[in-house]
Short mmCIF file of C-alpha atoms in Angstrom, two decimals:
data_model
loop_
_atom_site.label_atom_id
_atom_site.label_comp_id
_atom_site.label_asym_id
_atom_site.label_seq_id
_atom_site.Cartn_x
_atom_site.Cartn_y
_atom_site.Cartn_z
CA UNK A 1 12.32 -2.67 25.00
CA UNK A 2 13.84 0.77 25.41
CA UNK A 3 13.42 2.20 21.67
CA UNK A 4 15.20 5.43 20.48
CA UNK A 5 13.17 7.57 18.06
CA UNK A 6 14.90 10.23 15.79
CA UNK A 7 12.41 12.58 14.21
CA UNK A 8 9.92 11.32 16.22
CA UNK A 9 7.58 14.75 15.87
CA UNK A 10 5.63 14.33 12.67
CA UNK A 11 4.51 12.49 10.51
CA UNK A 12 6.13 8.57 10.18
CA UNK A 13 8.09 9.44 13.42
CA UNK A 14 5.18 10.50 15.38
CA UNK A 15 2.86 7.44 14.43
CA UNK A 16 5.45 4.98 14.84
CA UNK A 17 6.34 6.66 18.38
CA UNK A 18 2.34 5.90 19.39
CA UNK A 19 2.78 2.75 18.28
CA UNK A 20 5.91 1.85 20.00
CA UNK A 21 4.41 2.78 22.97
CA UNK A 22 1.18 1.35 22.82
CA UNK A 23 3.13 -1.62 22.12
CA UNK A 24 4.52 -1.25 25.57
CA UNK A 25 8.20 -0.60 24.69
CA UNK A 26 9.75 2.91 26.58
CA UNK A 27 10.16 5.18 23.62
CA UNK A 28 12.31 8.07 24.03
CA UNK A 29 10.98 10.60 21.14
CA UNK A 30 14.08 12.31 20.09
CA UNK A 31 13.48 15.85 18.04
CA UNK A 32 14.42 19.55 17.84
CA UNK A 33 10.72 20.27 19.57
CA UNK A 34 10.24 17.27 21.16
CA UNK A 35 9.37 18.57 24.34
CA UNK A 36 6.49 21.01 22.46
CA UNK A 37 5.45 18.34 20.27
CA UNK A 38 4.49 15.74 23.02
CA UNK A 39 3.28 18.33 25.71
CA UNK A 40 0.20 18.64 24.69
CA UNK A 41 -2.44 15.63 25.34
CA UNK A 42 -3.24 15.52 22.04
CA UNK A 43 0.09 15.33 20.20
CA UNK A 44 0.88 12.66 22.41
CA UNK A 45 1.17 8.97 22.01
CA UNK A 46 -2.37 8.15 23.45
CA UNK A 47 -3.10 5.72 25.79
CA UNK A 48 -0.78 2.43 26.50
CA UNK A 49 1.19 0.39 28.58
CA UNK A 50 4.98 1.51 27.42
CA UNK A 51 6.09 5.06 28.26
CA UNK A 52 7.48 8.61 26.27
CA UNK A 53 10.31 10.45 26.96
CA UNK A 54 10.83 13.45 24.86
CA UNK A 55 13.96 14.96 24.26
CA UNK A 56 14.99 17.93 22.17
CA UNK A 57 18.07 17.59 20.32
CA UNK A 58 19.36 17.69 16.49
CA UNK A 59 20.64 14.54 14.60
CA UNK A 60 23.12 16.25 13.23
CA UNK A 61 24.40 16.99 16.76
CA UNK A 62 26.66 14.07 17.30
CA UNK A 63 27.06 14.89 21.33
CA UNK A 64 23.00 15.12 21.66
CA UNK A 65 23.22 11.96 19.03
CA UNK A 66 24.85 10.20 21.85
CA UNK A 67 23.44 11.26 24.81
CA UNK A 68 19.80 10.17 23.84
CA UNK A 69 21.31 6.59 21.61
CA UNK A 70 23.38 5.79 25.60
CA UNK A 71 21.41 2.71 27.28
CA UNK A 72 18.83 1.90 24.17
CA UNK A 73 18.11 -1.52 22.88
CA UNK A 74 17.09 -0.31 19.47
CA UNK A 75 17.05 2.52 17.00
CA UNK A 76 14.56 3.73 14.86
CA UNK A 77 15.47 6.47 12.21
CA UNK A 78 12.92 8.69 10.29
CA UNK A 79 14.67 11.40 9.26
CA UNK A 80 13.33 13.90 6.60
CA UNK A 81 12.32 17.17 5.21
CA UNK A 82 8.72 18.64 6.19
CA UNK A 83 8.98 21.72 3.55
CA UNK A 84 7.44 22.40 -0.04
CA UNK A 85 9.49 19.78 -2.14
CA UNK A 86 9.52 22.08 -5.09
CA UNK A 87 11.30 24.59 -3.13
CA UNK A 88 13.61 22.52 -1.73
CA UNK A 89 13.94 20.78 -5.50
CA UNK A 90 14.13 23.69 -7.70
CA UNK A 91 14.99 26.60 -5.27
CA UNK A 92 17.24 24.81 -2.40
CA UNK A 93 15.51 26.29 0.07
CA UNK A 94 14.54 24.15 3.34
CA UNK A 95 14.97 24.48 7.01
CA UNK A 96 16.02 21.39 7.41
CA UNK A 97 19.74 20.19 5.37
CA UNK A 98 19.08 18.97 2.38
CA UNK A 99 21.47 15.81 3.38
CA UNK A 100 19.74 15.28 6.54
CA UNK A 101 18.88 11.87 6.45
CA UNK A 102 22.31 10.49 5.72
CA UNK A 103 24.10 13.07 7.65
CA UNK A 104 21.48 12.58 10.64
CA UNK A 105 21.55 8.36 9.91
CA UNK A 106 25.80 8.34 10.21
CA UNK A 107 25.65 10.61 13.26
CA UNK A 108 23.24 7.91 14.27
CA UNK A 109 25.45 5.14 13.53
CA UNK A 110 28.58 6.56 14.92
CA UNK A 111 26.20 6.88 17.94
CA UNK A 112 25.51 3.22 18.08
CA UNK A 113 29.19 2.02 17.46
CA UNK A 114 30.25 4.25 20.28
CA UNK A 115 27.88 2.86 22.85
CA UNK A 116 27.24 -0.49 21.86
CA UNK A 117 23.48 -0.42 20.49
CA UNK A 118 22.80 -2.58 17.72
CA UNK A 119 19.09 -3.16 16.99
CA UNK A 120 18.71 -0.54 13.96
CA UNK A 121 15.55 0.23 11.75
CA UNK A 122 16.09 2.89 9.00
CA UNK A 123 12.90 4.94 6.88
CA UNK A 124 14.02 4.62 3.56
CA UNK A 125 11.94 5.69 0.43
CA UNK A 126 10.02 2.93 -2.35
CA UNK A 127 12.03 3.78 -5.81
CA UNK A 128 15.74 2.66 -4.31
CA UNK A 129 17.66 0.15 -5.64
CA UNK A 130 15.71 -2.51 -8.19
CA UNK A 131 12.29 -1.14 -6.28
CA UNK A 132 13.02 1.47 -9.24
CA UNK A 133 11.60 -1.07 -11.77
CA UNK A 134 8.16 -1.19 -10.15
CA UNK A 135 7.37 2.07 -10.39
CA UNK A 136 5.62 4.02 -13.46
CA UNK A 137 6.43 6.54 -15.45
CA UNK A 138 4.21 9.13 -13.43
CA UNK A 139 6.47 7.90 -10.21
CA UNK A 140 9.74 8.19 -11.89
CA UNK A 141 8.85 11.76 -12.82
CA UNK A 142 8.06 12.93 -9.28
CA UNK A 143 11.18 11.15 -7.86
CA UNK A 144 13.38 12.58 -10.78
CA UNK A 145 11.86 16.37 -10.73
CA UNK A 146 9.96 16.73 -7.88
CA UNK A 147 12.26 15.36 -4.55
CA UNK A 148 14.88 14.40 -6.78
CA UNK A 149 17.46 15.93 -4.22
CA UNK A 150 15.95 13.79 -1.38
CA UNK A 151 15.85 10.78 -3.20
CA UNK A 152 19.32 11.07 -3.76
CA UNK A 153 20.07 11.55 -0.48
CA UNK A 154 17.94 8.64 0.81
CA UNK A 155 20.17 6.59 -1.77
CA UNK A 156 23.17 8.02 0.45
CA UNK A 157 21.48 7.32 3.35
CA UNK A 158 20.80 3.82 2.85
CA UNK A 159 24.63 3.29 1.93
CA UNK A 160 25.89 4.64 5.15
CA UNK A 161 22.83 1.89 6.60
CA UNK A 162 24.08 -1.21 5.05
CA UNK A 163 28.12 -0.37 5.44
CA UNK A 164 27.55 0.47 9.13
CA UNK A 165 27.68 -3.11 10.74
CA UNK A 166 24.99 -3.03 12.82
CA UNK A 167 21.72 -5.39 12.85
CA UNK A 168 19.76 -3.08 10.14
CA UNK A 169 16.84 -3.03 8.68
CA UNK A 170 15.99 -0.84 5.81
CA UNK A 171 12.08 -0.10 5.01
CA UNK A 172 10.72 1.33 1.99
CA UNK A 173 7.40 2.98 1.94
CA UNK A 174 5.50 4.04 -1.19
CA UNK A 175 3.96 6.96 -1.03
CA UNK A 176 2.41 8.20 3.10
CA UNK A 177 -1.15 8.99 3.98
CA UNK A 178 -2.76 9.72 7.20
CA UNK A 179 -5.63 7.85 6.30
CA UNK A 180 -8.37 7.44 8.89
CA UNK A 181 -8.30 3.90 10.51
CA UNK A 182 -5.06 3.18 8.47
CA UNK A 183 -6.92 2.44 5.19
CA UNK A 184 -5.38 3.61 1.98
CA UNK A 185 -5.45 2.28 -1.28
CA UNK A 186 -8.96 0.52 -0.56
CA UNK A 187 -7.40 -1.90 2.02
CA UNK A 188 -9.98 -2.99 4.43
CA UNK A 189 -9.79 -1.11 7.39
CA UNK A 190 -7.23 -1.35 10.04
CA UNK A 191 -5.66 -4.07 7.77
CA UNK A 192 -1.68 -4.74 8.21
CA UNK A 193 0.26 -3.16 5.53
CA UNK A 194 1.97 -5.67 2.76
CA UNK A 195 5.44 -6.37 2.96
CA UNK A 196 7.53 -7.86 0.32
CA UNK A 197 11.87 -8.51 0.31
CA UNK A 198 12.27 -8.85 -3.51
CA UNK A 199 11.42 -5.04 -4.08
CA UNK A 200 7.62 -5.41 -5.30
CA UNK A 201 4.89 -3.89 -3.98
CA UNK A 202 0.56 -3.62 -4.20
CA UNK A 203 -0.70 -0.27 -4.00
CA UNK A 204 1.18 3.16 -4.25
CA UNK A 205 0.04 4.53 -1.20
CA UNK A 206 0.53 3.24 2.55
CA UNK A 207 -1.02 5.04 5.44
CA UNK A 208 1.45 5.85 8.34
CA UNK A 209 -0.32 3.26 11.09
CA UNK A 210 -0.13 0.78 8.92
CA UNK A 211 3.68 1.86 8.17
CA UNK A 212 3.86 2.51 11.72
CA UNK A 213 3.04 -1.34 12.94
CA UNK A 214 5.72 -2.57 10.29
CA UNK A 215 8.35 -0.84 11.89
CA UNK A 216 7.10 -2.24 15.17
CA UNK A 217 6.73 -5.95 14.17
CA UNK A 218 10.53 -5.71 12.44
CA UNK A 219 12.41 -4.38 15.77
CA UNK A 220 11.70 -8.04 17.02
CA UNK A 221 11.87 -9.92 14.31
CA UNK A 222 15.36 -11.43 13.96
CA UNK A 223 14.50 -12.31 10.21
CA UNK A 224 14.45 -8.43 9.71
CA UNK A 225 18.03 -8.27 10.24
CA UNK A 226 19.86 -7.78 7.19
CA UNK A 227 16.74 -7.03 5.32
CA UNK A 228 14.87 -4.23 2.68
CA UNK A 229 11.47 -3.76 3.37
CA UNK A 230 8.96 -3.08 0.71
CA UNK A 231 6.17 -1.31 2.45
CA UNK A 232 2.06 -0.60 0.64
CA UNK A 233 -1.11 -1.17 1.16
#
């Protein structure tokens, strides 16, 4: 499968691109330092039977958008902000738009429409929606005061998702660890991730392989279509 990845160079992005390709699918890693990210041998994907393309370009670039979405058969977004979340809370300050990922997702989207490309799978964030309920008080608090302005745009973000009439699939990680062997939470080690549809959840903390093989496993699943993935370990 030829598998578009936006904000492929760090973090969710850049495990879910090694995993793509290890998976054998022809991932073109789409970033605004792709091309430095995935140059050297060990920021690349590692070892596997698909392939990497990297290519440097903004998602809020809608001509780049297009270029790099052109002759896919899927779509994975995983959009965000790398910089101190208090600062970009409380102060507004981030080098990356604060409205990135639903900006970057309906630049995506237009993208898709344009050429054709259907297959979507869209990074959300655990919290959204009735997933609210399942948190704690602690949780709330962080969302509310600490990313509060990129929570609310991930709300935005999966609206522009689920209005944009494509085969979607929204997935909803708790909290992101880069866990050695992809154990967090105490999960045995290299254990698949649990994944619920009715917004409930096990631990509060996922590491990014094991988030990483979700988003693989859901590109070809036609069940995925249509559906919100609850994401922990």
């Amino acid at each position: 499968m030829d598998v578009l990845v936006v904000g492929a160079t760090r973090g969710s992005g850049l495990a879910i691109t090694r995993e793509l390709v290890a998976a054998g699918h022809r991932v073109t890693a789409f970033g605004r330092t792709a091309s430095t990210a995935f140059a050297a041998p060990a920021a690349g994907p590692g070892a596997g039977p698909g392939s990497l393309r990297p290519v440097d370009g903004d998602a809020l670039d809608p001509e780049a958008v297009a270029k790099a979405v052109a002759g896919q058969d899927a779509v994975v977004v995983t959009l965000g902000i790398s910089d101190n979340p208090l600062a970009v809370q409380w102060l507004g300050r981030s080098s990356t738009p604060a409205d990135v990922r639903s900006r970057g997702t309906a630049t995506v989207v237009a993208a898709m429409r344009e050429t054709g490309v259907r297959r979507l799978v869209v990074q959300s964030t655990y919290g959204l929606g009735d997933s609210w309920a399942h948190l704690d008080l602690t949780w709330k608090l962080v969302f509310r005061f600490v990313i509060g302005r990129q929570f609310t745009d991930s709300g935005r973000q999966e609206e522009v998702v689920r209005a944009s009439g494509l085969d979607w699939t929204l997935v909803r990680p708790v909290s992101l660890t880069d866990a050695p062997d992809d154990a967090a939470d105490g999960a045995d080690v290299g254990s698949p991730a649990h994944v619920t549809t009715d917004d409930t959840r096990r631990g509060l903390k996922v590491s990014r392989g094991q988030l990483a093989r979700v988003h693989a496993a859901a590109l070809a699943d036609p069940a995925a279509v249509g559906a919100t993935l609850s994401v922990s370990a």
